[in-house]
């Protein structure tokens, strides 16, 4: 299969948390659109394995903890040396460490904020310089409906995801003059390892709140990311697109 004629042919996309779940589906969608994809996760073997089965050629797997700014700078250098300059950055890596507000430890707060929010900042800062110089770039941050409406037991996660929405808008305004566009995608409840622990009763209750009457699949999110990375979205920046089957409106 050749990338020729596809909307992201010749482009390089970097997807954090691309080894499983939503990030993996995003990596597949961007590869199907013709991009060469850098799959990033802390577990090197899983990143390499995910990259190896993507459609097309020229992909790579990379190990990096997005919370570590020095490691992220080194990652960008490695990706650019191996695949070329990054045109599309998808900040998808994220973790939860849920607890009631008064029981959230300093460590749990820092871990979630450092990965979900500072991690995205680390990647944007590292990738933006090249994008600005080349006058081309798309940055897509995976936030959550929880960042819009809050959630009991997720103060740290909700704060990180709301922070991502503010970061998205600031970056969109600051980089627009250089043709670097920045948007966010806010999934609702998507079936992945992150959400696998839910029991049957909780699952049914959730489905009752979703207008489309089903939980989301990673591909439901990936299609929107592919759209935001491509030419059809060239007049969209600073937006948060909710992908939740009509749960929050
Ligand atoms: P998963 O837990 O299935 O996958 C998380 C991915 O992120 C893995 O590839 C993991 O690999 C990677 N990752 C985690 N921490 C780090 C880190 N510090 N540095 C680099 N990579 C990391 O998550 P989902 O696919 O469910 O979620 C993906 C994103 O979507 C997250 O940001 C999540 O908050 C968001 N989201 C998910 C929803 C859902 O219902 N599933 C709903 C709304 C938003 P490794 O462990 O090897 O590092």
XYZ file of N, CA and C and ligand atoms in Angstrom:
795
model
N 0.855 -1.207 0.000
C 0.000 0.000 0.000
C 0.887 1.253 0.000
N 0.653 2.176 -0.889
C 1.476 3.384 -0.898
C 0.685 4.550 -0.309
N 1.454 5.545 0.188
C 0.815 6.693 0.838
C 0.367 7.735 -0.182
N 0.816 7.582 -1.423
C 0.566 8.594 -2.451
C -0.924 8.908 -2.603
N -1.240 10.198 -2.682
C -2.639 10.576 -2.883
C -3.442 10.657 -1.598
N -2.890 10.177 -0.492
C -3.612 10.268 0.786
C -3.340 11.619 1.433
N -4.265 12.051 2.297
C -4.185 13.447 2.744
C -2.965 13.759 3.622
N -2.363 12.766 4.263
C -1.186 13.038 5.099
C 0.084 12.434 4.497
N 0.050 12.150 3.205
C 1.237 11.584 2.543
C 2.431 12.508 2.734
N 3.580 11.936 3.080
C 4.801 12.722 3.252
C 4.922 13.387 4.614
N 3.906 13.255 5.450
C 3.952 13.903 6.764
C 4.360 12.909 7.860
N 4.869 13.487 8.957
C 5.239 12.684 10.124
C 4.314 13.053 11.278
N 3.753 12.036 11.913
C 2.875 12.253 13.073
C 3.497 11.589 14.294
N 3.422 12.255 15.428
C 3.899 11.684 16.694
C 2.685 11.526 17.613
N 2.463 10.302 18.083
C 1.305 10.023 18.933
C 1.797 9.509 20.277
N 1.596 10.283 21.347
C 1.986 9.782 22.668
C 0.902 8.829 23.176
N 1.331 7.808 23.905
C 0.372 6.792 24.346
C -0.196 6.029 23.166
N 0.634 5.854 22.128
C 0.142 5.207 20.897
C 0.193 3.696 20.924
N 0.573 3.120 22.050
C 0.754 1.666 22.078
C -0.525 0.893 22.348
N -1.551 1.565 22.843
C -2.821 0.859 23.084
C -3.971 1.864 23.158
N -5.189 1.326 23.228
C -6.365 2.164 23.454
C -6.590 3.203 22.368
N -6.986 4.399 22.794
C -7.309 5.482 21.858
C -6.083 5.861 21.025
N -4.927 5.964 21.670
C -3.709 6.372 20.968
C -3.348 5.407 19.856
N -3.558 4.118 20.112
C -3.249 3.125 19.088
C -4.176 3.290 17.881
N -5.458 3.523 18.144
C -6.410 3.743 17.048
C -6.069 5.021 16.284
N -5.603 6.041 17.000
C -5.187 7.294 16.349
C -3.984 7.031 15.449
N -3.005 6.281 15.963
C -1.819 5.953 15.158
C -2.237 5.213 13.890
N -3.169 4.279 14.021
C -3.650 3.522 12.845
C -4.336 4.446 11.848
N -5.163 5.358 12.347
C -5.909 6.262 11.455
C -4.963 7.205 10.716
N -3.943 7.717 11.416
C -3.002 8.645 10.771
C -2.115 7.894 9.778
N -1.743 6.664 10.108
C -0.975 5.847 9.166
C -1.828 5.534 7.939
N -3.107 5.240 8.154
C -4.010 4.959 7.022
C -4.182 6.192 6.145
N -3.994 7.383 6.746
C -4.086 8.633 5.976
C -2.780 8.957 5.270
N -1.767 8.085 5.431
C -0.524 8.250 4.682
C 0.654 8.754 5.477
N 0.449 9.086 6.777
C 1.560 9.618 7.580
C 2.509 8.507 8.029
N 3.772 8.890 8.242
C 4.695 8.015 8.956
C 4.524 8.362 10.435
N 4.347 7.348 11.265
C 3.923 7.611 12.645
C 4.990 7.177 13.648
N 5.289 8.070 14.592
C 6.118 7.738 15.747
C 5.184 7.386 16.901
N 5.231 6.124 17.313
C 4.399 5.651 18.422
C 5.224 5.771 19.703
N 4.712 6.522 20.669
C 5.466 6.783 21.904
C 4.712 6.223 23.110
N 5.446 5.524 23.976
C 4.899 5.049 25.259
C 6.078 4.794 26.184
N 5.814 4.599 27.463
C 6.929 4.295 28.367
C 7.481 2.907 28.088
N 6.602 1.958 27.758
C 7.016 0.577 27.489
C 7.501 0.462 26.037
N 8.827 0.361 25.881
C 9.429 0.368 24.548
C 8.909 -0.793 23.685
N 8.832 -1.999 24.278
C 8.430 -3.169 23.491
C 7.030 -2.993 22.916
N 6.136 -2.479 23.731
C 4.751 -2.296 23.253
C 4.683 -1.199 22.198
N 5.501 -0.172 22.348
C 5.521 0.906 21.333
C 6.030 0.353 20.008
N 7.111 -0.428 20.078
C 7.677 -1.013 18.856
C 6.677 -1.968 18.211
N 6.019 -2.774 19.039
C 5.068 -3.762 18.505
C 3.891 -3.063 17.829
N 3.404 -1.982 18.430
C 2.273 -1.248 17.832
C 2.692 -0.607 16.512
N 3.923 -0.038 16.482
C 4.393 0.622 15.255
C 4.578 -0.394 14.131
N 4.988 -1.607 14.511
C 5.313 -2.619 13.495
C 4.095 -3.075 12.700
N 2.918 -2.954 13.257
C 1.721 -3.464 12.557
C 0.872 -2.340 11.956
N 1.383 -1.122 11.952
C 0.624 -0.027 11.332
C 0.610 -0.187 9.816
N -0.463 0.274 9.163
C -0.477 0.216 7.705
C 0.582 1.157 7.120
N 1.156 0.765 5.970
C 2.171 1.598 5.331
C 3.551 1.321 5.898
N 4.510 2.184 5.542
C 5.898 1.962 5.960
C 6.475 3.224 6.601
N 7.654 3.051 7.237
C 8.394 4.193 7.759
C 8.000 4.606 9.162
N 7.270 3.763 9.873
C 6.855 4.089 11.242
C 7.954 3.712 12.233
N 7.848 4.217 13.468
C 8.824 3.871 14.491
C 8.200 3.844 15.875
N 8.763 3.029 16.761
C 8.313 2.979 18.153
C 9.376 3.590 19.045
N 8.963 4.385 20.023
C 9.913 5.111 20.872
C 9.454 5.047 22.327
N 10.423 4.859 23.240
C 10.110 4.862 24.676
C 10.378 6.242 25.250
N 9.393 6.781 25.973
C 9.592 8.077 26.630
C 8.495 8.280 27.666
N 8.873 8.828 28.812
C 7.887 9.266 29.795
C 7.631 10.745 29.504
N 6.406 11.068 29.072
C 6.128 12.443 28.638
C 6.276 13.461 29.772
N 6.231 12.991 31.017
C 6.356 13.902 32.163
C 7.784 14.399 32.344
N 8.738 13.771 31.677
C 10.167 14.083 31.838
C 10.603 14.995 30.683
N 10.758 16.288 30.987
C 11.011 17.279 29.920
C 12.299 16.980 29.152
N 13.348 16.578 29.857
C 14.620 16.297 29.171
C 14.462 15.092 28.246
N 13.726 14.086 28.710
C 13.493 12.900 27.884
C 12.660 13.257 26.652
N 11.733 14.179 26.804
C 10.888 14.601 25.667
C 11.738 15.343 24.627
N 12.656 16.203 25.077
C 13.536 16.896 24.124
C 14.374 15.884 23.345
N 14.883 14.874 24.054
C 15.680 13.829 23.392
C 14.809 13.016 22.435
N 13.556 12.784 22.838
C 12.619 12.042 21.978
C 12.426 12.766 20.645
N 12.185 14.074 20.718
C 11.952 14.834 19.482
C 13.150 14.737 18.547
N 14.348 14.810 19.137
C 15.555 14.692 18.299
C 15.631 13.316 17.650
N 15.315 12.281 18.418
C 15.386 10.912 17.892
C 14.350 10.695 16.792
N 13.126 11.200 17.018
C 12.057 11.029 16.019
C 12.427 11.780 14.744
N 12.926 13.014 14.893
C 13.246 13.806 13.698
C 14.417 13.181 12.937
N 15.372 12.582 13.669
C 16.506 11.933 12.999
C 16.039 10.694 12.242
N 15.093 9.960 12.826
C 14.688 8.682 12.227
C 13.573 8.838 11.190
N 12.583 9.704 11.485
C 11.400 9.799 10.617
C 11.332 11.117 9.838
N 11.928 12.176 10.416
C 11.829 13.497 9.796
C 11.075 14.453 10.710
N 10.977 15.743 10.331
C 10.316 16.749 11.166
C 8.855 16.383 11.457
N 8.422 16.678 12.666
C 7.060 16.314 13.086
C 6.062 17.367 12.585
N 5.087 16.915 11.794
C 4.034 17.797 11.270
C 2.778 17.752 12.140
N 2.506 16.570 12.702
C 1.279 16.368 13.487
C 1.665 15.800 14.849
N 1.273 16.495 15.908
C 1.557 16.031 17.275
C 0.232 15.727 17.964
N 0.072 14.494 18.426
C -1.133 14.133 19.166
C -0.746 13.813 20.603
N -1.146 14.692 21.521
C -0.894 14.482 22.950
C -2.045 13.661 23.529
N -1.809 12.339 23.564
C -2.858 11.423 24.004
C -2.502 10.698 25.307
N -1.213 10.608 25.648
C -0.826 9.858 26.847
C -1.548 10.434 28.063
N -2.128 9.574 28.843
C -2.850 10.056 30.015
C -3.058 8.946 31.022
N -3.184 9.343 32.281
C -3.421 8.381 33.359
C -4.509 8.912 34.294
N -5.121 7.983 35.012
C -6.044 8.362 36.089
C -5.482 7.818 37.403
N -5.768 8.482 38.476
C -5.491 7.947 39.820
C -6.601 8.498 40.712
N -7.768 7.843 40.598
C -9.000 8.386 41.178
C -9.054 8.209 42.696
N -9.636 9.211 43.352
C -9.893 9.122 44.788
C -10.797 10.287 45.177
N -11.430 10.149 46.323
C -12.189 11.290 46.831
C -11.225 12.428 47.126
N -11.711 13.646 46.943
C -10.874 14.847 47.059
C -9.939 14.827 48.275
N -10.525 14.560 49.453
C -9.719 14.676 50.679
C -8.709 13.540 50.811
N -8.819 12.534 49.952
C -7.878 11.403 50.025
C -6.830 11.444 48.916
N -6.868 12.471 48.080
C -5.858 12.550 47.005
C -4.519 12.957 47.614
N -3.520 12.105 47.447
C -2.186 12.409 47.990
C -1.480 13.411 47.076
N -0.443 14.039 47.609
C 0.374 14.936 46.780
C 0.922 14.176 45.578
N 1.332 12.928 45.824
C 1.927 12.124 44.751
C 0.907 11.851 43.644
N -0.335 11.528 44.049
C -1.374 11.220 43.050
C -1.743 12.469 42.250
N -1.767 13.609 42.940
C -2.045 14.869 42.233
C -0.938 15.143 41.200
N 0.324 15.064 41.681
C 1.456 15.402 40.810
C 1.565 14.432 39.637
N 1.355 13.144 39.890
C 1.524 12.148 38.817
C 0.536 12.414 37.688
N -0.724 12.687 38.049
C -1.751 12.893 37.027
C -1.529 14.216 36.289
N -1.219 15.275 37.039
C -0.968 16.577 36.382
C 0.309 16.538 35.553
N 1.345 15.871 36.073
C 2.630 15.835 35.351
C 2.511 15.067 34.037
N 1.743 14.001 34.041
C 1.595 13.216 32.804
C 0.620 13.907 31.849
N -0.566 14.211 32.321
C -1.638 14.647 31.418
C -1.466 16.087 30.932
N -1.004 16.972 31.816
C -0.931 18.390 31.443
C 0.506 18.829 31.136
N 1.417 18.586 32.080
C 2.797 18.993 31.814
C 3.377 18.166 30.670
N 2.954 16.916 30.569
C 3.427 16.072 29.462
C 3.085 16.698 28.116
N 1.865 17.174 27.973
C 1.454 17.819 26.717
C 2.269 19.093 26.487
N 2.460 19.871 27.544
C 3.278 21.088 27.429
C 4.700 20.749 26.977
N 5.274 19.703 27.589
C 6.642 19.308 27.217
C 6.743 19.006 25.721
N 5.764 18.254 25.219
C 5.784 17.873 23.792
C 5.555 19.090 22.894
N 4.606 19.929 23.277
C 4.300 21.106 22.438
C 5.517 22.022 22.376
N 6.137 22.279 23.536
C 7.307 23.169 23.552
C 8.419 22.617 22.663
N 8.604 21.299 22.729
C 9.696 20.689 21.955
C 9.387 20.674 20.455
N 8.118 20.457 20.093
C 7.771 20.312 18.670
C 7.460 21.645 18.007
N 7.035 22.636 18.793
C 6.520 23.882 18.208
C 7.587 24.675 17.462
N 8.828 24.611 17.969
C 9.885 25.423 17.329
C 10.015 25.061 15.857
N 10.098 23.771 15.574
C 10.240 23.323 14.182
C 8.991 23.628 13.372
N 7.832 23.416 13.961
C 6.573 23.697 13.250
C 6.493 25.176 12.862
N 6.867 26.051 13.818
C 6.808 27.503 13.553
C 7.775 27.880 12.432
N 8.962 27.298 12.495
C 9.973 27.586 11.473
C 9.473 27.154 10.096
N 8.819 26.011 10.038
C 8.358 25.473 8.744
C 6.992 26.016 8.335
N 6.387 26.814 9.230
C 5.062 27.388 8.944
C 4.018 26.296 8.647
N 4.095 25.220 9.405
C 3.143 24.123 9.221
C 3.108 23.264 10.472
N 1.927 22.982 10.975
C 1.844 22.068 12.101
C 0.427 21.924 12.615
N 0.132 20.750 13.108
C -1.145 20.480 13.763
C -0.857 19.858 15.125
N -1.450 20.427 16.146
C -1.312 19.888 17.497
C -2.709 19.519 17.976
N -2.867 18.280 18.403
C -4.185 17.806 18.841
C -4.039 17.201 20.239
N -4.738 17.782 21.190
C -4.657 17.336 22.579
C -5.897 16.522 22.940
N -5.682 15.334 23.498
C -6.825 14.511 23.909
C -7.167 14.878 25.354
N -8.265 15.593 25.497
C -8.729 15.975 26.828
C -9.840 14.982 27.220
N -10.911 15.447 27.848
C -11.998 14.558 28.268
C -13.225 15.410 28.578
N -14.400 14.817 28.449
C -15.596 15.561 28.868
C -15.519 15.909 30.347
N -14.745 15.114 31.091
C -14.565 15.388 32.528
C -13.883 16.751 32.741
N -13.076 17.168 31.783
C -12.448 18.490 31.852
C -13.444 19.614 31.622
N -14.591 19.296 31.048
C -15.644 20.291 30.808
C -16.665 20.323 31.936
N -17.036 19.153 32.438
C -18.159 19.094 33.389
C -17.759 18.608 34.783
N -16.469 18.190 34.960
C -16.040 17.682 36.266
C -16.550 16.276 36.523
N -16.042 15.670 37.598
C -16.517 14.338 37.975
C -16.118 14.060 39.410
N -17.034 13.479 40.170
C -16.701 13.090 41.548
C -15.571 12.076 41.528
N -14.624 12.226 42.441
C -13.544 11.240 42.562
C -12.433 11.433 41.549
N -12.517 12.503 40.752
C -11.493 12.722 39.715
C -10.992 14.173 39.710
N -10.804 14.757 40.896
C -10.393 16.169 40.942
C -9.071 16.385 40.207
N -8.119 15.476 40.428
C -6.812 15.635 39.766
C -6.950 15.469 38.247
N -7.669 14.442 37.836
C -7.842 14.165 36.393
C -8.627 15.293 35.723
N -9.720 15.728 36.356
C -10.537 16.809 35.768
C -9.725 18.094 35.646
N -8.905 18.386 36.671
C -8.075 19.594 36.615
C -7.072 19.493 35.473
N -6.491 18.316 35.297
C -5.499 18.152 34.214
C -6.173 18.314 32.854
N -7.379 17.793 32.720
C -8.056 17.834 31.414
C -8.628 19.228 31.126
N -9.088 19.929 32.149
C -9.514 21.325 31.966
C -8.296 22.185 31.619
N -7.164 21.888 32.254
C -5.927 22.606 31.957
C -5.528 22.439 30.503
N -5.736 21.251 29.988
C -5.394 20.985 28.578
C -6.226 21.853 27.631
N -7.460 22.113 28.007
C -8.328 22.946 27.153
C -7.801 24.386 27.143
N -7.395 24.897 28.304
C -6.796 26.236 28.365
C -5.492 26.292 27.586
N -4.680 25.255 27.744
C -3.407 25.174 27.009
C -3.670 25.187 25.504
N -4.667 24.442 25.079
C -5.022 24.364 23.651
C -5.346 25.754 23.098
N -6.131 26.509 23.838
C -6.545 27.842 23.359
C -5.360 28.805 23.322
N -4.521 28.759 24.369
C -3.357 29.658 24.402
C -2.401 29.340 23.254
N -2.148 28.058 23.040
C -1.241 27.650 21.959
C -1.843 28.041 20.603
N -3.157 27.840 20.458
C -3.819 28.187 19.188
C -3.630 29.672 18.880
N -3.808 30.512 19.890
C -3.665 31.962 19.667
C -2.212 32.333 19.386
N -1.297 31.727 20.134
C 0.109 32.117 20.003
C 0.724 31.658 18.686
N 0.304 30.504 18.182
C 0.979 29.930 17.006
C 0.204 30.105 15.699
N -0.974 30.712 15.761
C -1.808 30.808 14.553
C -1.105 31.557 13.422
N -0.359 32.611 13.770
C 0.283 33.415 12.724
C 1.349 32.614 11.983
N 1.792 31.503 12.564
C 2.794 30.646 11.900
C 2.137 29.432 11.250
N 0.811 29.454 11.111
C 0.074 28.353 10.490
C 0.209 27.042 11.277
N 0.353 27.168 12.598
C 0.334 25.982 13.456
C -1.003 25.995 14.191
N -1.812 24.955 13.935
C -3.168 24.894 14.474
C -3.202 23.954 15.677
N -3.978 24.312 16.693
C -4.029 23.500 17.907
C -5.481 23.325 18.348
N -5.910 22.089 18.432
C -7.285 21.784 18.860
C -7.277 20.664 19.887
N -8.411 20.486 20.545
C -8.555 19.401 21.523
C -9.733 18.513 21.129
N -9.631 17.251 21.507
C -10.740 16.317 21.343
C -11.096 15.820 22.742
N -12.380 15.891 23.074
C -12.842 15.496 24.410
C -13.720 14.247 24.305
N -13.120 13.063 24.486
C -13.941 11.846 24.447
C -14.810 11.742 25.700
N -15.904 11.018 25.517
C -16.735 10.668 26.669
C -16.235 9.348 27.229
N -17.069 8.324 27.218
C -16.661 7.035 27.773
C -16.288 6.098 26.630
N -14.991 5.777 26.534
C -14.473 4.955 25.436
C -13.951 3.638 26.009
N -14.263 2.516 25.351
C -13.850 1.206 25.862
C -12.359 0.952 25.590
N -11.543 1.059 26.665
C -10.096 0.789 26.591
C -9.678 0.158 27.918
N -8.378 -0.127 28.046
C -7.879 -0.671 29.329
C -8.150 0.297 30.477
N -8.116 1.622 30.165
C -8.318 2.622 31.219
C -9.686 2.478 31.869
N -10.670 2.050 31.086
C -12.049 2.013 31.577
C -12.573 0.586 31.748
N -11.666 -0.421 31.641
C -12.103 -1.818 31.629
C -12.647 -2.295 32.976
N -12.286 -1.607 34.062
C -12.633 -2.109 35.389
C -14.107 -1.911 35.760
N -14.843 -1.200 34.928
C -16.229 -0.869 35.253
C -17.110 -2.130 35.321
N -17.926 -2.248 36.360
C -18.832 -3.397 36.475
C -20.046 -3.262 35.563
N -20.807 -4.354 35.448
C -21.961 -4.377 34.534
C -23.013 -3.331 34.889
N -23.293 -3.177 36.209
C -24.338 -2.240 36.629
C -23.941 -0.806 36.293
N -22.674 -0.467 36.586
C -22.188 0.887 36.306
C -22.196 1.149 34.807
N -21.867 0.110 34.059
C -21.831 0.210 32.596
C -23.232 0.517 32.044
N -24.227 -0.223 32.547
C -25.608 0.000 32.090
C -26.085 1.405 32.457
N -25.721 1.854 33.661
C -26.127 3.193 34.112
C -25.519 4.248 33.196
N -24.265 4.039 32.829
C -23.582 4.988 31.939
C -24.249 5.034 30.569
N -24.528 3.850 30.036
C -25.140 3.786 28.700
C -26.464 4.548 28.705
N -27.154 4.513 29.840
C -28.423 5.240 29.961
C -28.271 6.747 29.804
N -27.052 7.252 30.053
C -26.806 8.701 29.929
C -26.299 9.097 28.550
N -26.095 8.109 27.683
C -25.494 8.398 26.365
C -26.593 8.367 25.302
N -26.793 9.512 24.619
C -27.897 9.617 23.655
C -27.835 8.513 22.605
N -26.645 8.171 22.134
C -26.525 7.144 21.092
C -26.620 5.725 21.658
N -26.733 5.593 22.979
C -27.042 4.303 23.597
C -25.935 3.271 23.542
N -24.705 3.705 23.380
C -23.577 2.764 23.415
C -22.322 3.488 23.891
N -21.389 2.686 24.446
C -20.090 3.249 24.793
C -19.308 3.502 23.505
N -18.302 4.378 23.587
C -17.517 4.692 22.394
C -16.406 3.680 22.183
N -15.934 3.608 20.953
C -14.779 2.786 20.604
C -13.609 3.724 20.266
N -12.362 3.251 20.453
C -11.207 4.100 20.122
C -11.286 4.690 18.707
N -11.843 3.936 17.765
C -11.931 4.415 16.377
C -12.867 5.620 16.258
N -13.833 5.731 17.165
C -14.740 6.893 17.137
C -13.958 8.189 17.376
N -12.939 8.098 18.216
C -12.098 9.262 18.512
C -11.069 9.462 17.399
N -10.510 8.342 16.923
C -9.420 8.416 15.938
C -9.850 9.121 14.657
N -11.087 8.901 14.225
C -11.564 9.534 12.996
C -11.580 11.052 13.109
N -11.908 11.553 14.287
C -11.949 13.008 14.495
C -10.523 13.573 14.522
N -9.599 12.829 15.114
C -8.198 13.269 15.125
C -7.663 13.305 13.688
N -8.000 12.300 12.899
C -7.556 12.275 11.491
C -8.096 13.505 10.758
N -9.352 13.822 10.994
C -9.956 15.020 10.380
C -9.190 16.283 10.790
N -8.917 16.418 12.094
C -8.241 17.634 12.589
C -6.797 17.738 12.082
N -6.198 16.596 11.736
C -4.820 16.604 11.234
C -4.759 16.932 9.748
N -5.882 16.852 9.063
C -5.883 16.915 7.607
C -6.315 18.251 7.026
N -6.331 18.346 5.692
C -6.621 19.608 4.995
C -8.051 20.114 5.209
N -8.990 19.238 5.523
C -10.380 19.671 5.705
C -10.549 20.521 6.972
N -9.540 20.500 7.861
C -9.647 21.240 9.130
C -8.738 22.468 9.153
N -8.361 22.982 7.977
C -7.350 24.042 7.937
C -7.848 25.400 8.449
N -9.164 25.528 8.724
C -9.689 26.797 9.266
C -10.266 26.590 10.674
N -9.783 25.577 11.361
C -10.260 25.280 12.718
C -9.074 25.347 13.677
N -9.112 26.220 14.668
C -8.078 26.204 15.714
C -8.658 26.693 17.041
N -8.096 26.175 18.129
C -8.519 26.575 19.471
C -9.810 25.916 19.944
N -10.280 24.905 19.200
C -11.579 24.303 19.523
C -11.433 23.009 20.320
N -12.501 22.670 21.025
C -12.579 21.377 21.704
C -13.777 20.628 21.120
N -13.506 19.523 20.451
C -14.581 18.741 19.824
C -14.938 17.577 20.738
N -16.177 17.549 21.173
C -16.638 16.506 22.082
C -17.058 15.278 21.273
N -16.536 14.101 21.673
C -16.839 12.846 20.974
C -17.357 11.878 22.036
N -18.645 11.983 22.346
C -19.159 11.241 23.505
C -20.535 10.628 23.273
N -20.934 10.504 22.004
C -22.235 9.886 21.735
C -23.407 10.699 22.257
N -23.167 11.980 22.536
C -24.259 12.825 23.025
C -24.489 12.715 24.523
N -23.431 12.383 25.272
C -23.576 12.268 26.739
C -23.664 13.647 27.395
N -22.824 14.563 26.900
C -22.779 15.918 27.466
C -23.148 16.882 26.355
N -24.206 17.679 26.553
C -24.529 18.698 25.531
C -25.271 19.852 26.159
P -4.921 3.586 28.084
O -4.628 3.480 29.534
O -5.585 2.464 27.379
O -3.532 3.922 27.296
C -2.701 4.934 27.780
C -1.514 5.077 26.860
O -0.679 6.128 27.357
C -0.629 3.847 26.798
O -0.056 3.742 25.506
C 0.460 4.152 27.830
O 1.631 3.377 27.566
C 0.642 5.649 27.597
N 1.190 6.398 28.725
C 0.691 6.499 29.980
N 1.475 7.272 30.739
C 2.484 7.695 29.944
C 3.626 8.529 30.143
N 3.890 9.089 31.342
N 4.468 8.752 29.105
C 4.218 8.198 27.893
N 3.156 7.398 27.637
C 2.310 7.147 28.663
O -5.729 4.953 27.913
P -6.925 5.358 26.909
O -6.601 4.921 25.535
O -8.199 4.995 27.530
O -6.822 6.959 27.000
C -6.028 7.719 26.103
C -6.264 9.200 26.389
O -7.655 9.488 26.232
C -5.901 9.635 27.807
O -5.359 10.939 27.787
C -7.236 9.628 28.522
O -7.236 10.508 29.609
C -8.144 10.109 27.400
N -9.539 9.759 27.599
C -9.937 8.452 27.692
C -11.273 8.147 27.872
C -11.778 6.744 27.969
O -12.978 6.581 28.239
N -10.950 5.731 27.766
C -12.281 9.214 27.970
C -11.753 10.546 27.854
C -10.429 10.791 27.665
P 2.714 3.054 28.752
O 1.936 2.575 29.927
O 3.630 2.023 28.147
O 3.423 4.334 28.998
